[in-house]
């Protein structure tokens, strides 16, 4: 109901992105077992389809939002093809994106879909005088659970200058990404203007 309301308030511009997530602590704090989570997620997505199509939750005039599924394993691509209009990569660099996008397209074809998948990606950024410190603080904390090496790889992949922002736009596009979301590594609202300037908008 919240997703339907947000879509109505935004004039049909809301997109809901869903995925299983890889953090076990998220499951622990919610007191949810990780075992069998894929099957439970599929059941939830099936239920969402039924609920959004019924008048008890979604009146006839209410349009459901766009839905994309995230994940980097085969089950995620198949799930996206079965239940959504597209697939999104979570923080993968451009050189890894192309191969995953091809898997998403293959899953679409295998599922007998005649439409093209909506392909999306995500890139972290931090700009300004404290760019590298902001990326280190935010991403280092958030991804500490993956271990120092992987956390440092993700920190290092963040766009911290205008040249990298523009390069990511180009390289993700060449890899097949139709929509690239830049996720800030700082809570400073000025990051929005810095990103727009860096991207030449």
Tab-separated table of N, CA and C in Angstrom, residues 77-78 80-81 86-88 98-110 117-119:
chain	number	residue	atom	x	y	z
A	77	UNK	N	18.498	-13.186	-11.599
A	77	UNK	CA	18.130	-12.844	-12.968
A	77	UNK	C	16.818	-13.515	-13.357
A	78	UNK	N	16.675	-14.784	-12.969
A	78	UNK	CA	15.444	-15.510	-13.268
A	78	UNK	C	14.259	-14.890	-12.534
A	80	UNK	N	13.966	-11.760	-11.574
A	80	UNK	CA	13.645	-10.488	-12.214
A	80	UNK	C	12.798	-10.698	-13.462
A	81	UNK	N	13.170	-11.714	-14.258
A	81	UNK	CA	12.425	-11.988	-15.485
A	81	UNK	C	11.008	-12.480	-15.186
A	86	UNK	N	12.464	-5.207	-14.715
A	86	UNK	CA	13.878	-5.008	-14.948
A	86	UNK	C	14.759	-5.524	-13.837
A	87	UNK	N	16.052	-5.289	-14.016
A	87	UNK	CA	17.072	-5.777	-13.079
A	87	UNK	C	18.038	-4.648	-12.761
A	88	UNK	N	18.543	-4.614	-11.522
A	88	UNK	CA	19.513	-3.604	-11.122
A	88	UNK	C	20.712	-4.253	-10.455
A	98	UNK	N	28.596	-5.442	-17.655
A	98	UNK	CA	28.184	-5.963	-18.962
A	98	UNK	C	27.822	-7.440	-18.920
A	99	UNK	N	28.638	-8.259	-18.256
A	99	UNK	CA	28.389	-9.698	-18.194
A	99	UNK	C	27.087	-9.990	-17.444
A	100	UNK	N	26.828	-9.239	-16.375
A	100	UNK	CA	25.595	-9.451	-15.621
A	100	UNK	C	24.377	-8.999	-16.417
A	101	UNK	N	24.518	-7.912	-17.164
A	101	UNK	CA	23.414	-7.437	-17.996
A	101	UNK	C	23.044	-8.477	-19.050
A	102	UNK	N	24.059	-9.141	-19.582
A	102	UNK	CA	23.795	-10.195	-20.565
A	102	UNK	C	23.055	-11.365	-19.929
A	103	UNK	N	23.377	-11.677	-18.688
A	103	UNK	CA	22.656	-12.742	-17.982
A	103	UNK	C	21.197	-12.349	-17.748
A	104	UNK	N	20.965	-11.078	-17.457
A	104	UNK	CA	19.597	-10.614	-17.279
A	104	UNK	C	18.814	-10.746	-18.585
A	105	UNK	N	19.435	-10.377	-19.687
A	105	UNK	CA	18.773	-10.503	-20.992
A	105	UNK	C	18.497	-11.963	-21.334
A	106	UNK	N	19.456	-12.835	-21.011
A	106	UNK	CA	19.276	-14.261	-21.281
A	106	UNK	C	18.117	-14.824	-20.458
A	107	UNK	N	17.991	-14.381	-19.216
A	107	UNK	CA	16.889	-14.829	-18.364
A	107	UNK	C	15.558	-14.360	-18.939
A	108	UNK	N	15.551	-13.173	-19.489
A	108	UNK	CA	14.330	-12.645	-20.125
A	108	UNK	C	13.907	-13.539	-21.278
A	109	UNK	N	14.876	-13.892	-22.112
A	109	UNK	CA	14.583	-14.738	-23.266
A	109	UNK	C	14.126	-16.122	-22.824
A	110	UNK	N	14.795	-16.666	-21.808
A	110	UNK	CA	14.435	-17.998	-21.310
A	110	UNK	C	13.039	-18.019	-20.720
A	117	UNK	N	14.296	-5.984	-20.946
A	117	UNK	CA	14.404	-5.681	-19.523
A	117	UNK	C	14.876	-4.246	-19.291
A	118	UNK	N	14.368	-3.641	-18.264
A	118	UNK	CA	14.842	-2.327	-17.828
A	118	UNK	C	16.136	-2.581	-17.052
A	119	UNK	N	17.261	-2.157	-17.584
A	119	UNK	CA	18.563	-2.445	-16.987
A	119	UNK	C	19.084	-1.217	-16.248
